[in-house]
PDB file of C-alpha atoms in Angstrom:
ATOM      1  CA  UNK A   1      93.032  60.537 203.549  1.00 51.00           C
ATOM      2  CA  UNK A   2      89.636  60.368 201.586  1.00 55.00           C
ATOM      3  CA  UNK A   3      88.384  57.222 202.097  1.00 57.00           C
ATOM      4  CA  UNK A   4      87.528  56.886 197.978  1.00 55.00           C
ATOM      5  CA  UNK A   5      91.232  56.692 197.697  1.00 56.00           C
ATOM      6  CA  UNK A   6      91.828  54.224 200.436  1.00 56.00           C
ATOM      7  CA  UNK A   7      91.254  51.630 198.249  1.00 53.00           C
ATOM      8  CA  UNK A   8      94.091  52.434 195.832  1.00 55.00           C
ATOM      9  CA  UNK A   9      96.422  53.011 197.942  1.00 56.00           C
ATOM     10  CA  UNK A  10      95.909  48.887 198.653  1.00 56.00           C
ATOM     11  CA  UNK A  11      95.402  48.381 195.001  1.00 57.00           C
ATOM     12  CA  UNK A  12      92.431  47.369 195.062  1.00 58.00           C
ATOM     13  CA  UNK A  13      89.203  48.494 192.506  1.00 58.00           C
ATOM     14  CA  UNK A  14      87.127  51.746 193.543  1.00 56.00           C
ATOM     15  CA  UNK A  15      84.172  50.774 191.872  1.00 61.00           C
ATOM     16  CA  UNK A  16      81.094  53.429 191.521  1.00 61.00           C
ATOM     17  CA  UNK A  17      77.980  53.021 192.415  1.00 64.00           C
ATOM     18  CA  UNK A  18      76.135  53.833 188.896  1.00 61.00           C
ATOM     19  CA  UNK A  19      71.981  54.869 188.590  1.00 64.00           C
ATOM     20  CA  UNK A  20      70.717  54.865 185.688  1.00 64.00           C
ATOM     21  CA  UNK A  21      68.210  56.445 186.413  1.00 67.00           C
ATOM     22  CA  UNK A  22      71.099  59.570 186.520  1.00 66.00           C
ATOM     23  CA  UNK A  23      71.478  58.739 183.333  1.00 62.00           C
ATOM     24  CA  UNK A  24      69.352  59.111 180.634  1.00 66.00           C
ATOM     25  CA  UNK A  25      69.211  60.423 177.703  1.00 62.00           C
ATOM     26  CA  UNK A  26      66.771  63.067 176.901  1.00 65.00           C
ATOM     27  CA  UNK A  27      63.795  61.915 175.075  1.00 67.00           C
ATOM     28  CA  UNK A  28      64.546  63.114 170.920  1.00 61.00           C
ATOM     29  CA  UNK A  29      61.694  64.021 168.412  1.00 65.00           C
ATOM     30  CA  UNK A  30      61.542  60.754 165.830  1.00 75.00           C
ATOM     31  CA  UNK A  31      63.304  62.608 162.207  1.00 80.00           C
ATOM     32  CA  UNK A  32      60.492  63.862 159.180  1.00 85.00           C
ATOM     33  CA  UNK A  33      60.291  61.713 156.286  1.00 84.00           C
ATOM     34  CA  UNK A  34      61.538  64.845 154.431  1.00 85.00           C
ATOM     35  CA  UNK A  35      64.741  64.307 156.856  1.00 85.00           C
ATOM     36  CA  UNK A  36      65.333  61.047 156.700  1.00 84.00           C
ATOM     37  CA  UNK A  37      65.412  61.756 152.651  1.00 86.00           C
ATOM     38  CA  UNK A  38      68.502  64.013 152.470  1.00 86.00           C
ATOM     39  CA  UNK A  39      69.648  61.285 155.009  1.00 87.00           C
ATOM     40  CA  UNK A  40      69.480  58.446 152.033  1.00 86.00           C
ATOM     41  CA  UNK A  41      66.680  56.919 153.241  1.00 86.00           C
ATOM     42  CA  UNK A  42      64.877  56.253 149.793  1.00 89.00           C
ATOM     43  CA  UNK A  43      61.391  54.415 151.242  1.00 90.00           C
ATOM     44  CA  UNK A  44      58.314  55.800 149.518  1.00 91.00           C
ATOM     45  CA  UNK A  45      56.738  57.652 152.584  1.00 90.00           C
ATOM     46  CA  UNK A  46      60.698  59.610 152.595  1.00 89.00           C
ATOM     47  CA  UNK A  47      60.596  59.889 148.605  1.00 90.00           C
ATOM     48  CA  UNK A  48      56.645  61.289 148.684  1.00 91.00           C
ATOM     49  CA  UNK A  49      57.600  63.606 151.584  1.00 89.00           C
ATOM     50  CA  UNK A  50      60.453  65.265 149.514  1.00 90.00           C
ATOM     51  CA  UNK A  51      58.242  65.521 146.214  1.00 90.00           C
ATOM     52  CA  UNK A  52      56.105  67.629 148.550  1.00 91.00           C
ATOM     53  CA  UNK A  53      57.874  69.655 149.662  1.00 90.00           C
ATOM     54  CA  UNK A  54      59.932  70.048 147.111  1.00 91.00           C
ATOM     55  CA  UNK A  55      57.423  70.981 144.956  1.00 91.00           C
ATOM     56  CA  UNK A  56      55.930  73.371 147.768  1.00 90.00           C
ATOM     57  CA  UNK A  57      59.003  75.612 147.160  1.00 91.00           C
ATOM     58  CA  UNK A  58      58.817  75.807 143.792  1.00 91.00           C
ATOM     59  CA  UNK A  59      55.506  76.924 143.296  1.00 90.00           C
ATOM     60  CA  UNK A  60      56.635  79.279 146.492  1.00 90.00           C
ATOM     61  CA  UNK A  61      59.423  80.262 143.785  1.00 89.00           C
ATOM     62  CA  UNK A  62      56.596  80.686 141.147  1.00 88.00           C
ATOM     63  CA  UNK A  63      53.896  82.650 142.793  1.00 89.00           C
ATOM     64  CA  UNK A  64      56.431  85.277 144.132  1.00 89.00           C
ATOM     65  CA  UNK A  65      58.185  85.477 140.787  1.00 89.00           C
ATOM     66  CA  UNK A  66      54.712  85.591 138.859  1.00 91.00           C
ATOM     67  CA  UNK A  67      52.415  87.109 141.659  1.00 92.00           C
ATOM     68  CA  UNK A  68      48.989  89.466 140.866  1.00 93.00           C
ATOM     69  CA  UNK A  69      51.132  92.473 139.228  1.00 94.00           C
ATOM     70  CA  UNK A  70      52.583  89.924 136.099  1.00 94.00           C
ATOM     71  CA  UNK A  71      50.012  88.567 136.006  1.00 95.00           C
ATOM     72  CA  UNK A  72      48.196  91.405 134.953  1.00 96.00           C
ATOM     73  CA  UNK A  73      50.521  92.447 132.352  1.00 96.00           C
ATOM     74  CA  UNK A  74      50.240  89.156 130.782  1.00 96.00           C
ATOM     75  CA  UNK A  75      46.584  90.126 130.267  1.00 96.00           C
ATOM     76  CA  UNK A  76      46.723  93.590 129.379  1.00 96.00           C
ATOM     77  CA  UNK A  77      49.525  92.658 126.984  1.00 95.00           C
ATOM     78  CA  UNK A  78      47.110  89.535 125.563  1.00 94.00           C
ATOM     79  CA  UNK A  79      43.964  91.658 125.409  1.00 94.00           C
ATOM     80  CA  UNK A  80      45.926  95.031 123.472  1.00 94.00           C
ATOM     81  CA  UNK A  81      46.354  92.038 120.733  1.00 89.00           C
ATOM     82  CA  UNK A  82      49.633  89.992 121.382  1.00 91.00           C
ATOM     83  CA  UNK A  83      50.052  86.425 121.239  1.00 89.00           C
ATOM     84  CA  UNK A  84      51.019  84.581 123.693  1.00 91.00           C
ATOM     85  CA  UNK A  85      54.451  83.930 123.252  1.00 92.00           C
ATOM     86  CA  UNK A  86      54.814  87.798 122.311  1.00 95.00           C
ATOM     87  CA  UNK A  87      52.866  88.503 125.725  1.00 95.00           C
ATOM     88  CA  UNK A  88      55.010  85.877 128.275  1.00 95.00           C
ATOM     89  CA  UNK A  89      58.275  87.144 126.501  1.00 96.00           C
ATOM     90  CA  UNK A  90      57.086  90.641 127.592  1.00 94.00           C
ATOM     91  CA  UNK A  91      56.830  89.098 131.142  1.00 94.00           C
ATOM     92  CA  UNK A  92      60.021  87.421 131.200  1.00 93.00           C
ATOM     93  CA  UNK A  93      58.390  83.815 131.018  1.00 93.00           C
ATOM     94  CA  UNK A  94      58.275  81.368 128.354  1.00 94.00           C
ATOM     95  CA  UNK A  95      54.731  80.067 126.529  1.00 93.00           C
ATOM     96  CA  UNK A  96      55.743  76.797 128.673  1.00 94.00           C
ATOM     97  CA  UNK A  97      56.204  78.807 131.977  1.00 93.00           C
ATOM     98  CA  UNK A  98      52.052  79.823 132.101  1.00 94.00           C
ATOM     99  CA  UNK A  99      51.127  76.969 131.212  1.00 92.00           C
ATOM    100  CA  UNK A 100      53.228  75.158 133.425  1.00 92.00           C
ATOM    101  CA  UNK A 101      51.075  77.226 136.134  1.00 94.00           C
ATOM    102  CA  UNK A 102      48.048  76.728 134.568  1.00 93.00           C
ATOM    103  CA  UNK A 103      48.423  72.812 134.937  1.00 93.00           C
ATOM    104  CA  UNK A 104      48.284  74.063 139.188  1.00 92.00           C
ATOM    105  CA  UNK A 105      46.905  76.923 139.219  1.00 93.00           C
ATOM    106  CA  UNK A 106      43.444  76.571 138.845  1.00 94.00           C
ATOM    107  CA  UNK A 107      42.391  80.541 139.366  1.00 95.00           C
ATOM    108  CA  UNK A 108      45.011  81.661 137.512  1.00 95.00           C
ATOM    109  CA  UNK A 109      44.274  78.924 134.326  1.00 94.00           C
ATOM    110  CA  UNK A 110      40.468  80.234 134.216  1.00 95.00           C
ATOM    111  CA  UNK A 111      41.624  83.806 134.548  1.00 95.00           C
ATOM    112  CA  UNK A 112      43.651  82.707 131.290  1.00 95.00           C
ATOM    113  CA  UNK A 113      41.569  80.883 129.544  1.00 93.00           C
ATOM    114  CA  UNK A 114      39.131  83.849 129.541  1.00 94.00           C
ATOM    115  CA  UNK A 115      41.123  86.659 128.107  1.00 94.00           C
ATOM    116  CA  UNK A 116      42.007  83.791 125.295  1.00 91.00           C
ATOM    117  CA  UNK A 117      38.602  83.501 124.545  1.00 89.00           C
ATOM    118  CA  UNK A 118      37.611  87.485 125.079  1.00 90.00           C
ATOM    119  CA  UNK A 119      40.769  87.867 122.361  1.00 89.00           C
ATOM    120  CA  UNK A 120      40.949  85.378 119.471  1.00 86.00           C
ATOM    121  CA  UNK A 121      41.188  86.532 116.639  1.00 83.00           C
ATOM    122  CA  UNK A 122      39.811  83.308 114.242  1.00 77.00           C
ATOM    123  CA  UNK A 123      35.749  84.866 114.664  1.00 80.00           C
ATOM    124  CA  UNK A 124      34.068  82.594 113.247  1.00 82.00           C
ATOM    125  CA  UNK A 125      35.946  79.964 112.600  1.00 82.00           C
ATOM    126  CA  UNK A 126      37.189  79.558 116.224  1.00 82.00           C
ATOM    127  CA  UNK A 127      36.860  75.887 117.791  1.00 80.00           C
ATOM    128  CA  UNK A 128      37.311  74.528 114.162  1.00 80.00           C
ATOM    129  CA  UNK A 129      40.407  73.053 113.296  1.00 78.00           C
ATOM    130  CA  UNK A 130      40.692  76.058 110.836  1.00 78.00           C
ATOM    131  CA  UNK A 131      40.702  78.389 113.837  1.00 78.00           C
ATOM    132  CA  UNK A 132      44.020  77.673 114.857  1.00 77.00           C
ATOM    133  CA  UNK A 133      45.389  78.636 111.263  1.00 76.00           C
ATOM    134  CA  UNK A 134      43.646  81.826 111.253  1.00 76.00           C
ATOM    135  CA  UNK A 135      45.580  82.920 114.389  1.00 77.00           C
ATOM    136  CA  UNK A 136      42.866  81.256 116.896  1.00 79.00           C
ATOM    137  CA  UNK A 137      44.124  80.074 120.626  1.00 80.00           C
ATOM    138  CA  UNK A 138      41.739  80.111 122.998  1.00 83.00           C
ATOM    139  CA  UNK A 139      40.689  76.300 124.805  1.00 82.00           C
ATOM    140  CA  UNK A 140      38.261  75.359 121.813  1.00 85.00           C
ATOM    141  CA  UNK A 141      40.337  76.304 118.543  1.00 83.00           C
ATOM    142  CA  UNK A 142      44.058  74.468 120.717  1.00 81.00           C
ATOM    143  CA  UNK A 143      40.923  71.381 121.745  1.00 82.00           C
ATOM    144  CA  UNK A 144      39.704  71.456 117.958  1.00 83.00           C
ATOM    145  CA  UNK A 145      43.583  71.606 116.411  1.00 79.00           C
ATOM    146  CA  UNK A 146      44.879  68.818 118.457  1.00 77.00           C
ATOM    147  CA  UNK A 147      41.609  66.552 119.682  1.00 76.00           C
ATOM    148  CA  UNK A 148      42.144  64.171 122.542  1.00 75.00           C
ATOM    149  CA  UNK A 149      43.804  61.046 121.545  1.00 74.00           C
ATOM    150  CA  UNK A 150      43.677  57.526 122.770  1.00 70.00           C
ATOM    151  CA  UNK A 151      46.865  56.630 123.959  1.00 66.00           C
ATOM    152  CA  UNK A 152      48.695  53.070 125.643  1.00 66.00           C
ATOM    153  CA  UNK A 153      45.012  51.810 127.022  1.00 61.00           C
ATOM    154  CA  UNK A 154      43.127  54.409 127.399  1.00 58.00           C
ATOM    155  CA  UNK A 155      40.193  55.469 124.698  1.00 56.00           C
ATOM    156  CA  UNK A 156      39.992  58.994 123.493  1.00 52.00           C
ATOM    157  CA  UNK A 157      37.189  61.364 126.122  1.00 51.00           C
TER     158      UNK A 157
END
């Protein structure tokens, strides 16, 4: 008979020796803040990580959809005399999407402003409030048409 079973026959309990060093859990890496956000954590650190991750993903999609070839096509359409709305529609974009891209893509924004300045049809009225009424769409005409205004608690610059 086995010695471990001998105690069971005599209605005695058998205790197994427990060695905690043999039964340790493997080390688990801490969860990233984005993972914590997806698991319903809403602290500021998790929210900021989620916002950064989402922004990065959206910009990568935007760069894939509106790459250098589409940008060149937009600039060619503008140089051919189309207004920004029509040129953007020709490449499958909206004016808001184009100006949204300008907000975060500095290189594209500079290139777009250069093309708009080259092709501004306002002529001598460029940079004046009447320039927009004569078709001006460059930064100077837009700034003259909608001058900076003071917001809540801020002064115009």
